[in-house]
mmCIF file of C-alpha atoms in Angstrom:
data_model
loop_
_atom_site.group_PDB
_atom_site.id
_atom_site.type_symbol
_atom_site.label_atom_id
_atom_site.label_comp_id
_atom_site.label_asym_id
_atom_site.label_seq_id
_atom_site.Cartn_x
_atom_site.Cartn_y
_atom_site.Cartn_z
ATOM 1 C CA MET A 10 78.747 62.051 6.502
ATOM 2 C CA SER A 11 78.214 65.614 5.309
ATOM 3 C CA ILE A 12 75.007 67.494 6.072
ATOM 4 C CA SER A 13 73.383 70.397 4.257
ATOM 5 C CA LEU A 14 70.901 72.910 5.637
ATOM 6 C CA CYS A 15 68.184 73.570 3.057
ATOM 7 C CA MET A 16 65.839 76.556 3.462
ATOM 8 C CA ILE A 17 63.286 78.627 1.592
ATOM 9 C CA VAL A 18 62.931 82.224 2.787
ATOM 10 C CA LYS A 19 61.246 85.538 2.132
ATOM 11 C CA ASN A 20 61.709 88.743 4.167
ATOM 12 C CA GLU A 21 63.188 86.992 7.215
ATOM 13 C CA GLU A 22 65.923 89.446 8.189
ATOM 14 C CA THR A 23 64.781 89.552 11.839
ATOM 15 C CA THR A 24 64.686 85.786 12.462
ATOM 16 C CA LEU A 25 67.239 84.369 10.022
ATOM 17 C CA PRO A 26 70.425 85.266 11.975
ATOM 18 C CA LYS A 27 69.337 83.275 15.035
ATOM 19 C CA CYS A 28 68.372 80.318 12.861
ATOM 20 C CA LEU A 29 71.653 80.220 10.957
ATOM 21 C CA ASN A 30 73.685 80.813 14.075
ATOM 22 C CA SER A 31 72.129 77.696 15.626
ATOM 23 C CA VAL A 32 73.438 75.433 12.830
ATOM 24 C CA LYS A 33 76.638 77.086 11.602
ATOM 25 C CA ASP A 34 78.897 74.751 13.590
ATOM 26 C CA PHE A 35 76.893 71.622 12.696
ATOM 27 C CA VAL A 36 76.155 71.726 8.961
ATOM 28 C CA ASP A 37 78.709 71.552 6.157
ATOM 29 C CA GLU A 38 76.667 73.520 3.641
ATOM 30 C CA ILE A 39 73.868 76.103 3.765
ATOM 31 C CA VAL A 40 71.533 76.333 0.778
ATOM 32 C CA VAL A 41 69.010 79.190 0.840
ATOM 33 C CA LEU A 42 66.325 79.694 -1.789
ATOM 34 C CA ASP A 43 64.918 83.220 -1.664
ATOM 35 C CA THR A 44 61.388 83.581 -3.004
ATOM 36 C CA GLY A 45 61.313 87.353 -3.434
ATOM 37 C CA SER A 46 62.659 89.182 -0.387
ATOM 38 C CA SER A 47 62.572 92.956 -0.340
ATOM 39 C CA ASP A 48 64.715 93.218 2.809
ATOM 40 C CA ARG A 49 68.276 92.122 3.685
ATOM 41 C CA THR A 50 67.497 88.402 3.905
ATOM 42 C CA PRO A 51 69.798 87.314 1.013
ATOM 43 C CA GLU A 52 72.697 89.410 2.312
ATOM 44 C CA ILE A 53 72.332 88.017 5.834
ATOM 45 C CA ALA A 54 72.325 84.461 4.477
ATOM 46 C CA GLN A 55 75.514 85.170 2.526
ATOM 47 C CA GLN A 56 77.177 86.548 5.653
ATOM 48 C CA PHE A 57 76.757 83.082 7.176
ATOM 49 C CA GLY A 58 78.366 81.473 4.137
ATOM 50 C CA ALA A 59 75.111 80.407 2.506
ATOM 51 C CA GLU A 60 74.762 79.639 -1.169
ATOM 52 C CA VAL A 61 71.784 81.829 -2.101
ATOM 53 C CA HIS A 62 69.524 81.111 -5.078
ATOM 54 C CA HIS A 63 66.383 82.885 -6.244
ATOM 55 C CA PHE A 64 62.969 81.508 -7.155
ATOM 56 C CA GLN A 65 59.667 83.034 -8.226
ATOM 57 C CA TRP A 66 56.971 82.163 -5.684
ATOM 58 C CA THR A 67 54.093 80.014 -7.032
ATOM 59 C CA ASN A 68 51.935 79.748 -3.887
ATOM 60 C CA ASN A 69 53.213 76.195 -3.375
ATOM 61 C CA PHE A 70 55.720 75.402 -0.653
ATOM 62 C CA SER A 71 56.559 71.963 -2.067
ATOM 63 C CA THR A 72 57.526 73.399 -5.452
ATOM 64 C CA ALA A 73 59.886 75.854 -3.755
ATOM 65 C CA ARG A 74 61.372 73.264 -1.395
ATOM 66 C CA ASN A 75 61.997 70.842 -4.270
ATOM 67 C CA ALA A 76 63.699 73.630 -6.212
ATOM 68 C CA ALA A 77 65.967 74.254 -3.211
ATOM 69 C CA LEU A 78 66.808 70.539 -2.922
ATOM 70 C CA LYS A 79 68.343 70.615 -6.396
ATOM 71 C CA TYR A 80 71.237 72.710 -5.086
ATOM 72 C CA VAL A 81 72.062 70.468 -2.108
ATOM 73 C CA THR A 82 75.286 68.433 -2.276
ATOM 74 C CA GLY A 83 75.537 66.911 1.218
ATOM 75 C CA ASP A 84 74.828 63.281 2.147
ATOM 76 C CA TRP A 85 72.035 64.367 4.501
ATOM 77 C CA VAL A 86 69.557 67.250 4.369
ATOM 78 C CA LEU A 87 68.310 69.237 7.353
ATOM 79 C CA VAL A 88 65.313 71.467 6.606
ATOM 80 C CA LEU A 89 64.566 74.493 8.774
ATOM 81 C CA ASP A 90 62.423 77.585 8.410
ATOM 82 C CA ALA A 91 63.818 80.984 9.333
ATOM 83 C CA ASP A 92 61.662 81.155 12.484
ATOM 84 C CA GLU A 93 63.133 77.896 13.794
ATOM 85 C CA ILE A 94 66.390 77.126 15.569
ATOM 86 C CA LEU A 95 68.206 73.868 16.141
ATOM 87 C CA ASN A 96 68.317 72.920 19.821
ATOM 88 C CA PRO A 97 72.048 72.597 20.646
ATOM 89 C CA SER A 98 71.422 69.734 23.070
ATOM 90 C CA ILE A 99 70.201 67.506 20.216
ATOM 91 C CA VAL A 100 73.336 67.885 18.074
ATOM 92 C CA PRO A 101 75.226 64.853 19.502
ATOM 93 C CA GLN A 102 72.200 62.643 18.759
ATOM 94 C CA LEU A 103 71.957 64.066 15.244
ATOM 95 C CA GLN A 104 75.617 63.397 14.601
ATOM 96 C CA ASP A 105 75.254 59.793 15.740
ATOM 97 C CA ALA A 106 72.039 59.225 13.796
ATOM 98 C CA ILE A 107 73.400 60.288 10.409
ATOM 99 C CA GLN A 108 76.207 57.727 10.735
ATOM 100 C CA SER A 109 73.620 54.952 10.688
ATOM 101 C CA ASP A 110 73.348 52.790 7.559
ATOM 102 C CA GLU A 111 69.666 51.901 7.932
ATOM 103 C CA TYR A 112 67.922 55.277 8.178
ATOM 104 C CA ILE A 113 66.598 57.160 5.165
ATOM 105 C CA LEU A 114 64.544 59.618 7.233
ATOM 106 C CA ILE A 115 64.833 60.703 10.864
ATOM 107 C CA ASN A 116 61.819 62.473 12.323
ATOM 108 C CA LEU A 117 62.496 65.294 14.755
ATOM 109 C CA ILE A 118 60.413 66.697 17.600
ATOM 110 C CA ARG A 119 59.522 70.352 17.159
ATOM 111 C CA GLN A 120 58.366 72.540 20.037
ATOM 112 C CA GLU A 121 56.038 75.492 19.533
ATOM 113 C CA ILE A 122 57.453 78.127 21.863
ATOM 114 C CA GLY A 123 54.707 79.718 23.946
ATOM 115 C CA ALA A 124 52.022 77.226 22.897
ATOM 116 C CA VAL A 125 49.675 76.055 25.628
ATOM 117 C CA GLN A 126 47.444 73.792 23.516
ATOM 118 C CA SER A 127 49.643 71.361 21.614
ATOM 119 C CA PRO A 128 53.288 72.313 22.014
ATOM 120 C CA TYR A 129 54.963 69.364 20.246
ATOM 121 C CA SER A 130 54.872 67.849 16.779
ATOM 122 C CA LEU A 131 56.905 65.281 14.871
ATOM 123 C CA VAL A 132 58.376 66.671 11.637
ATOM 124 C CA SER A 133 60.185 64.922 8.777
ATOM 125 C CA ARG A 134 63.068 67.364 8.479
ATOM 126 C CA LEU A 135 66.228 65.230 8.407
ATOM 127 C CA PHE A 136 66.698 62.816 5.509
ATOM 128 C CA ARG A 137 69.244 61.402 3.108
ATOM 129 C CA ASN A 138 69.981 63.232 -0.113
ATOM 130 C CA HIS A 139 68.215 60.500 -2.081
ATOM 131 C CA PRO A 140 67.309 61.366 -5.695
ATOM 132 C CA GLU A 141 63.704 60.200 -5.265
ATOM 133 C CA ILE A 142 62.917 62.114 -2.088
ATOM 134 C CA ARG A 143 60.702 65.089 -2.824
ATOM 135 C CA PHE A 144 58.249 67.346 -1.041
ATOM 136 C CA GLU A 145 54.537 67.065 -1.665
ATOM 137 C CA ARG A 146 51.493 69.162 -0.723
ATOM 138 C CA PRO A 147 51.437 72.954 -1.096
ATOM 139 C CA TYR A 148 51.514 73.809 2.631
ATOM 140 C CA HIS A 149 53.093 71.914 5.531
ATOM 141 C CA ALA A 150 55.173 70.340 2.772
ATOM 142 C CA LEU A 151 56.173 66.743 3.514
ATOM 143 C CA VAL A 152 58.622 64.161 2.183
ATOM 144 C CA ASP A 153 56.800 61.275 3.885
ATOM 145 C CA ASP A 154 54.898 60.035 0.838
ATOM 146 C CA SER A 155 58.004 59.851 -1.327
ATOM 147 C CA VAL A 156 59.936 58.141 1.483
ATOM 148 C CA ALA A 157 57.157 55.542 1.831
ATOM 149 C CA ALA A 158 57.346 54.861 -1.914
ATOM 150 C CA ILE A 159 61.137 54.424 -1.729
ATOM 151 C CA ILE A 160 60.861 51.999 1.208
ATOM 152 C CA GLN A 161 58.345 49.928 -0.739
ATOM 153 C CA LYS A 162 60.927 49.494 -3.511
ATOM 154 C CA GLU A 163 63.998 49.431 -1.239
ATOM 155 C CA PRO A 164 62.797 47.703 1.976
ATOM 156 C CA HIS A 165 66.187 47.807 3.705
ATOM 157 C CA TRP A 166 65.569 51.461 4.625
ATOM 158 C CA GLN A 167 64.025 52.463 7.959
ATOM 159 C CA VAL A 168 62.442 55.622 9.350
ATOM 160 C CA GLY A 169 63.664 56.658 12.795
ATOM 161 C CA TYR A 170 63.114 59.477 15.238
ATOM 162 C CA LEU A 171 65.150 61.193 17.915
ATOM 163 C CA GLN A 172 63.976 61.590 21.486
ATOM 164 C CA GLY A 173 64.144 65.085 22.880
ATOM 165 C CA VAL A 174 63.238 68.407 21.304
ATOM 166 C CA ALA A 175 65.307 69.102 18.191
ATOM 167 C CA ILE A 176 63.678 72.219 16.722
ATOM 168 C CA LEU A 177 62.363 75.286 18.530
ATOM 169 C CA HIS A 178 59.705 77.179 16.575
ATOM 170 C CA THR A 179 58.494 80.713 17.296
ATOM 171 C CA GLY A 180 56.446 81.316 14.134
ATOM 172 C CA TYR A 181 53.020 80.548 15.568
ATOM 173 C CA GLN A 182 53.152 83.040 18.386
ATOM 174 C CA LYS A 183 50.396 85.613 17.928
ATOM 175 C CA ARG A 184 52.746 88.491 17.162
ATOM 176 C CA ALA A 185 54.644 86.474 14.545
ATOM 177 C CA ILE A 186 51.420 85.351 12.881
ATOM 178 C CA ALA A 187 50.174 88.937 12.666
ATOM 179 C CA GLN A 188 53.472 90.218 11.270
ATOM 180 C CA ASN A 189 53.799 87.576 8.574
ATOM 181 C CA ASN A 190 50.125 87.123 7.639
ATOM 182 C CA LYS A 191 50.591 83.394 8.123
ATOM 183 C CA TYR A 192 46.925 82.431 8.205
ATOM 184 C CA ILE A 193 46.189 84.067 4.851
ATOM 185 C CA LYS A 194 49.209 82.428 3.197
ATOM 186 C CA ALA A 195 48.308 79.042 4.653
ATOM 187 C CA GLN A 196 44.659 79.230 3.627
ATOM 188 C CA ALA A 197 45.456 80.254 0.053
ATOM 189 C CA ALA A 198 47.924 77.408 -0.442
ATOM 190 C CA MET A 199 45.683 74.751 1.087
ATOM 191 C CA LEU A 200 42.502 75.839 -0.706
ATOM 192 C CA GLU A 201 44.299 75.459 -4.015
ATOM 193 C CA PHE A 202 45.311 71.907 -3.097
ATOM 194 C CA LEU A 203 41.853 71.065 -1.697
ATOM 195 C CA ALA A 204 40.232 71.983 -5.009
ATOM 196 C CA THR A 205 41.927 69.004 -6.692
ATOM 197 C CA HIS A 206 42.149 66.747 -3.595
ATOM 198 C CA PRO A 207 38.788 67.326 -1.829
ATOM 199 C CA ASN A 208 38.987 64.219 0.375
ATOM 200 C CA ASP A 209 42.672 64.238 1.303
ATOM 201 C CA PRO A 210 42.759 63.613 5.086
ATOM 202 C CA TYR A 211 45.930 65.615 5.601
ATOM 203 C CA VAL A 212 44.731 68.823 3.954
ATOM 204 C CA CYS A 213 41.309 68.377 5.596
ATOM 205 C CA SER A 214 43.125 68.201 8.934
ATOM 206 C CA LYS A 215 45.333 71.233 8.390
ATOM 207 C CA LEU A 216 42.780 73.499 6.721
ATOM 208 C CA GLY A 217 40.039 72.383 9.117
ATOM 209 C CA ALA A 218 42.284 73.205 12.070
ATOM 210 C CA LEU A 219 43.066 76.595 10.531
ATOM 211 C CA TYR A 220 39.358 77.354 10.181
ATOM 212 C CA VAL A 221 38.751 76.386 13.826
ATOM 213 C CA GLU A 222 41.674 78.559 14.924
ATOM 214 C CA THR A 223 40.260 81.565 13.047
ATOM 215 C CA GLY A 224 36.692 81.097 14.296
ATOM 216 C CA LYS A 225 35.175 79.514 11.174
ATOM 217 C CA LEU A 226 33.814 76.630 13.226
ATOM 218 C CA THR A 227 31.170 75.268 10.842
ATOM 219 C CA GLN A 228 33.616 75.112 7.929
ATOM 220 C CA GLY A 229 36.282 73.657 10.179
ATOM 221 C CA VAL A 230 34.096 70.865 11.546
ATOM 222 C CA GLU A 231 32.867 69.964 8.049
ATOM 223 C CA LEU A 232 36.415 69.572 6.769
ATOM 224 C CA LEU A 233 37.663 67.701 9.835
ATOM 225 C CA LEU A 234 34.754 65.250 9.691
ATOM 226 C CA ARG A 235 35.361 64.757 5.967
ATOM 227 C CA GLY A 236 38.999 63.965 6.654
ATOM 228 C CA LEU A 237 38.091 61.650 9.524
ATOM 229 C CA LYS A 238 35.660 59.731 7.321
ATOM 230 C CA GLN A 239 38.371 59.198 4.715
ATOM 231 C CA ALA A 240 41.057 58.387 7.263
ATOM 232 C CA SER A 241 39.032 55.920 9.307
ATOM 233 C CA GLY A 242 36.929 54.356 6.567
ATOM 234 C CA LYS A 243 38.977 51.269 7.293
ATOM 235 C CA SER A 244 40.339 50.348 10.656
ATOM 236 C CA PRO A 245 43.302 52.573 11.569
ATOM 237 C CA GLN A 246 45.636 49.571 11.166
ATOM 238 C CA ASP A 247 44.352 48.808 7.673
ATOM 239 C CA TRP A 248 44.665 52.463 6.722
ATOM 240 C CA VAL A 249 48.254 52.632 7.940
ATOM 241 C CA THR A 250 49.181 49.442 6.119
ATOM 242 C CA ALA A 251 47.615 50.723 2.926
ATOM 243 C CA ASN A 252 49.540 53.980 3.081
ATOM 244 C CA GLN A 253 52.879 52.518 4.200
ATOM 245 C CA SER A 254 53.338 55.199 6.845
ATOM 246 C CA THR A 255 52.657 55.532 10.573
ATOM 247 C CA GLU A 256 52.359 59.247 9.828
ATOM 248 C CA ASN A 257 48.711 58.429 9.135
ATOM 249 C CA TYR A 258 48.101 57.731 12.804
ATOM 250 C CA GLU A 259 49.352 61.253 13.426
ATOM 251 C CA ILE A 260 46.878 62.631 10.880
ATOM 252 C CA LEU A 261 44.094 60.736 12.653
ATOM 253 C CA TYR A 262 45.260 62.255 15.920
ATOM 254 C CA GLU A 263 45.165 65.761 14.454
ATOM 255 C CA LEU A 264 41.641 65.209 13.123
ATOM 256 C CA TYR A 265 40.309 63.938 16.453
ATOM 257 C CA TYR A 266 42.219 66.582 18.417
ATOM 258 C CA HIS A 267 40.982 69.568 16.419
ATOM 259 C CA LEU A 268 37.431 68.218 16.400
ATOM 260 C CA GLY A 269 37.708 68.175 20.190
ATOM 261 C CA ILE A 270 38.686 71.852 20.145
ATOM 262 C CA ALA A 271 35.905 72.717 17.687
ATOM 263 C CA TYR A 272 33.165 70.950 19.649
ATOM 264 C CA ASN A 273 34.360 72.597 22.838
ATOM 265 C CA HIS A 274 33.976 76.004 21.146
ATOM 266 C CA LEU A 275 30.519 74.918 19.984
ATOM 267 C CA LYS A 276 29.546 74.136 23.610
ATOM 268 C CA GLN A 277 29.247 70.404 22.906
ATOM 269 C CA PRO A 278 31.470 69.025 25.690
ATOM 270 C CA GLN A 279 30.451 65.380 25.314
ATOM 271 C CA SER A 280 31.432 65.345 21.636
ATOM 272 C CA ALA A 281 34.683 67.120 22.491
ATOM 273 C CA LEU A 282 35.388 64.559 25.224
ATOM 274 C CA GLU A 283 34.819 61.615 22.873
ATOM 275 C CA HIS A 284 37.185 63.024 20.263
ATOM 276 C CA TYR A 285 39.963 63.728 22.775
ATOM 277 C CA GLN A 286 39.589 60.195 24.143
ATOM 278 C CA ALA A 287 39.833 58.779 20.616
ATOM 279 C CA ALA A 288 42.960 60.881 20.019
ATOM 280 C CA ILE A 289 44.849 59.632 23.069
ATOM 281 C CA LYS A 290 44.147 55.973 22.241
ATOM 282 C CA LEU A 291 46.109 56.167 18.982
ATOM 283 C CA PRO A 292 49.573 54.536 18.907
ATOM 284 C CA ILE A 293 51.670 57.656 18.318
ATOM 285 C CA TYR A 294 54.665 59.124 20.107
ATOM 286 C CA PRO A 295 53.392 60.044 23.613
ATOM 287 C CA MET A 296 54.723 63.609 23.562
ATOM 288 C CA LEU A 297 52.434 64.382 20.628
ATOM 289 C CA LYS A 298 49.398 63.565 22.813
ATOM 290 C CA LEU A 299 50.162 66.268 25.355
ATOM 291 C CA GLY A 300 47.557 68.705 24.042
ATOM 292 C CA ALA A 301 44.781 66.089 24.032
ATOM 293 C CA TYR A 302 45.486 65.026 27.617
ATOM 294 C CA ASN A 303 45.584 68.653 28.776
ATOM 295 C CA ASN A 304 42.362 69.584 26.982
ATOM 296 C CA LEU A 305 40.679 66.417 28.216
ATOM 297 C CA GLY A 306 41.622 67.430 31.745
ATOM 298 C CA ASN A 307 40.121 70.883 31.186
ATOM 299 C CA LEU A 308 36.825 69.391 30.016
ATOM 300 C CA LEU A 309 36.648 66.994 32.956
ATOM 301 C CA LYS A 310 37.532 69.773 35.413
ATOM 302 C CA ASP A 311 34.837 72.046 33.998
ATOM 303 C CA ALA A 312 32.324 69.183 34.273
ATOM 304 C CA GLY A 313 33.199 68.675 37.947
ATOM 305 C CA ASP A 314 34.887 65.293 37.373
ATOM 306 C CA LEU A 315 37.915 66.400 39.372
ATOM 307 C CA ASN A 316 39.494 63.012 40.030
ATOM 308 C CA ASN A 317 39.598 62.070 36.348
ATOM 309 C CA ALA A 318 40.779 65.584 35.481
ATOM 310 C CA LYS A 319 43.603 65.074 37.971
ATOM 311 C CA LYS A 320 44.545 61.796 36.258
ATOM 312 C CA ALA A 321 44.587 63.453 32.825
ATOM 313 C CA TYR A 322 46.889 66.254 33.997
ATOM 314 C CA GLU A 323 49.149 63.801 35.831
ATOM 315 C CA THR A 324 49.459 61.753 32.624
ATOM 316 C CA ALA A 325 50.376 64.900 30.690
ATOM 317 C CA LEU A 326 53.072 65.693 33.245
ATOM 318 C CA LYS A 327 54.492 62.163 33.038
ATOM 319 C CA ILE A 328 54.836 62.720 29.309
ATOM 320 C CA ASP A 329 56.466 66.144 29.770
ATOM 321 C CA PRO A 330 57.671 67.011 33.293
ATOM 322 C CA ASP A 331 58.476 70.549 32.068
ATOM 323 C CA PHE A 332 54.910 71.379 30.975
ATOM 324 C CA ALA A 333 54.159 74.519 32.999
ATOM 325 C CA THR A 334 50.521 74.703 31.899
ATOM 326 C CA GLY A 335 50.002 71.153 33.115
ATOM 327 C CA TYR A 336 51.212 72.032 36.609
ATOM 328 C CA TYR A 337 48.966 75.087 36.659
ATOM 329 C CA ASN A 338 45.908 73.079 35.614
ATOM 330 C CA LEU A 339 46.714 70.328 38.088
ATOM 331 C CA GLY A 340 47.048 73.018 40.762
ATOM 332 C CA MET A 341 43.592 74.357 39.892
ATOM 333 C CA THR A 342 42.144 70.850 40.198
ATOM 334 C CA LEU A 343 43.856 70.184 43.520
ATOM 335 C CA LYS A 344 42.599 73.536 44.802
ATOM 336 C CA ALA A 345 39.052 72.510 43.877
ATOM 337 C CA LEU A 346 39.629 69.224 45.758
ATOM 338 C CA ASN A 347 40.751 71.263 48.808
ATOM 339 C CA LEU A 348 44.223 69.717 48.583
ATOM 340 C CA PHE A 349 45.823 73.081 49.197
ATOM 341 C CA THR A 350 49.378 72.006 50.051
ATOM 342 C CA ASP A 351 49.628 69.964 46.853
ATOM 343 C CA ALA A 352 48.097 72.840 44.875
ATOM 344 C CA ILE A 353 50.726 75.247 46.231
ATOM 345 C CA ALA A 354 53.486 72.882 45.112
ATOM 346 C CA CYS A 355 52.004 72.709 41.605
ATOM 347 C CA TYR A 356 51.699 76.487 41.242
ATOM 348 C CA GLN A 357 55.273 76.904 42.462
ATOM 349 C CA LYS A 358 56.475 74.357 39.903
ATOM 350 C CA ALA A 359 54.579 76.163 37.131
ATOM 351 C CA ILE A 360 56.192 79.454 38.168
ATOM 352 C CA LYS A 361 59.652 77.885 38.290
ATOM 353 C CA LEU A 362 59.181 76.676 34.711
ATOM 354 C CA ASN A 363 57.567 79.944 33.580
ATOM 355 C CA PRO A 364 58.502 82.932 35.790
ATOM 356 C CA TYR A 365 56.060 85.157 33.847
ATOM 357 C CA TYR A 366 52.997 83.037 34.644
ATOM 358 C CA ALA A 367 50.679 85.696 36.087
ATOM 359 C CA GLU A 368 47.719 83.346 36.581
ATOM 360 C CA ALA A 369 49.884 80.878 38.520
ATOM 361 C CA TYR A 370 51.025 83.658 40.891
ATOM 362 C CA GLN A 371 47.426 84.805 41.263
ATOM 363 C CA ASN A 372 46.079 81.379 42.204
ATOM 364 C CA LEU A 373 49.082 80.712 44.405
ATOM 365 C CA GLY A 374 48.062 83.841 46.297
ATOM 366 C CA VAL A 375 44.526 82.497 46.706
ATOM 367 C CA VAL A 376 45.658 79.159 48.122
ATOM 368 C CA GLN A 377 48.308 80.682 50.383
ATOM 369 C CA LEU A 378 45.586 82.903 51.807
ATOM 370 C CA LYS A 379 43.334 79.872 52.377
ATOM 371 C CA VAL A 380 46.019 78.104 54.444
ATOM 372 C CA GLY A 381 46.812 81.262 56.422
ATOM 373 C CA ASN A 382 50.154 82.179 54.854
ATOM 374 C CA LEU A 383 49.324 85.887 54.643
ATOM 375 C CA GLN A 384 52.777 87.218 53.743
ATOM 376 C CA ALA A 385 53.345 84.565 51.059
ATOM 377 C CA SER A 386 49.869 85.303 49.718
ATOM 378 C CA LEU A 387 50.547 89.041 49.447
ATOM 379 C CA THR A 388 53.867 88.435 47.706
ATOM 380 C CA ALA A 389 52.201 86.162 45.155
ATOM 381 C CA PHE A 390 49.344 88.610 44.531
ATOM 382 C CA LYS A 391 51.753 91.536 44.065
ATOM 383 C CA ASN A 392 53.768 89.501 41.550
ATOM 384 C CA ALA A 393 50.547 88.639 39.719
ATOM 385 C CA ILE A 394 49.487 92.298 39.539
ATOM 386 C CA LEU A 395 52.912 93.337 38.246
ATOM 387 C CA LEU A 396 52.934 90.630 35.572
ATOM 388 C CA HIS A 397 49.366 91.417 34.478
ATOM 389 C CA GLU A 398 50.401 95.056 34.055
ATOM 390 C CA GLN A 399 53.543 94.138 32.107
ATOM 391 C CA GLN A 400 51.484 91.866 29.848
ATOM 392 C CA GLN A 401 48.922 94.634 29.201
ATOM 393 C CA ASN A 402 46.195 92.739 31.060
ATOM 394 C CA LEU A 403 45.314 95.949 32.839
ATOM 395 C CA ALA A 404 41.680 95.132 33.643
ATOM 396 C CA GLU A 405 42.668 91.993 35.566
ATOM 397 C CA ALA A 406 45.472 93.832 37.360
ATOM 398 C CA LYS A 407 42.999 96.537 38.446
ATOM 399 C CA ARG A 408 40.375 93.986 39.504
ATOM 400 C CA LEU A 409 42.913 92.058 41.586
ATOM 401 C CA HIS A 410 44.265 95.223 43.210
ATOM 402 C CA GLN A 411 40.747 96.385 44.044
ATOM 403 C CA GLY A 412 39.901 93.014 45.592
ATOM 404 C CA LEU A 413 42.958 93.097 47.839
ATOM 405 C CA TYR A 414 42.144 96.677 48.846
ATOM 406 C CA GLU A 415 38.559 95.774 49.766
ATOM 407 C CA MET A 416 39.829 92.867 51.879
ATOM 408 C CA GLY A 417 42.096 95.283 53.729
ATOM 409 C CA LEU A 418 45.232 93.448 52.595
ATOM 410 C CA ILE A 419 46.757 96.460 50.852
ATOM 411 C CA LYS A 420 46.308 100.195 51.081
#
């Protein structure tokens, strides 16, 4: 089975080489559709053997992605953005999966590098080169609806997914967002779609979440509630059956999850709690629930319900044993429960997973001091100060240094 990489790009000269390098030994063809670059993006793509085509941008990602699909000749299509790379450890699974006769679409797990809220998502990025598969929606373009329609006519097809992270995404780190003006692009594309699809749960979810992220809480809640009303007007099972896609459970999750975030910002913890609890009850891939479990734990911890907070964090860590933030939050809870030895172990695990975790070093110092390990405490505090300084958190570094000085621990 041959496989083609299919991309749309614009001014991606800094990220594109890493992306293409991650797939050059896996794919048989690279198709790049440039939507108006003014930098060296097309030349870089050609250096990797890509077939480069040009397209006038229309503020609609689906239109551009469908235009790119027309040039693909492989049996399977892998879709990546320039700020994504293929995880090399997933390649053997990918190679096995595309040999299967039953799959038309294979969903992949994508990790948001540096995210502490919701680091994983399931994305429909690997599919057969079927003539009726097409992208829909102007932003967060999807093939799911067209795949569902094909399966209805050709029921022998199945949708699968691979376990393990397949795609690593850096595009939603704060610096990348600022450089590429991502929020403005996203909002423009989704508002255009919303004008003609005012009750679409998916666009309500994505645009509502964007509003919450950018501080437009009232607008965000209104859209998320509108989407939730549409999505859960029937029972979730009826809604899924009607739409021929378990993706709809994931939309429900996103609606509940972002409402939880919004209500937390609005200082309505009980409403936030109820929405996180609704999110984690949905029958979706467990790794996608990581953010809801973590945020639920934060709410419970802040409310003083430490034992249930502990359970929420422990569930998150069962889902993802490499979740550094989860170990840190569990450590904070154990510290509050006066379980200092266990808290130390959690902070150390968080630091092992993320050596630049200043807050974990700082709280490790606190707990080491509580149990009388003075030298270990000082080492942890000094590491915390250094990392705060490196990360331009100078006020916290100064405050911590002053506190240690006043305690007579440093000169």
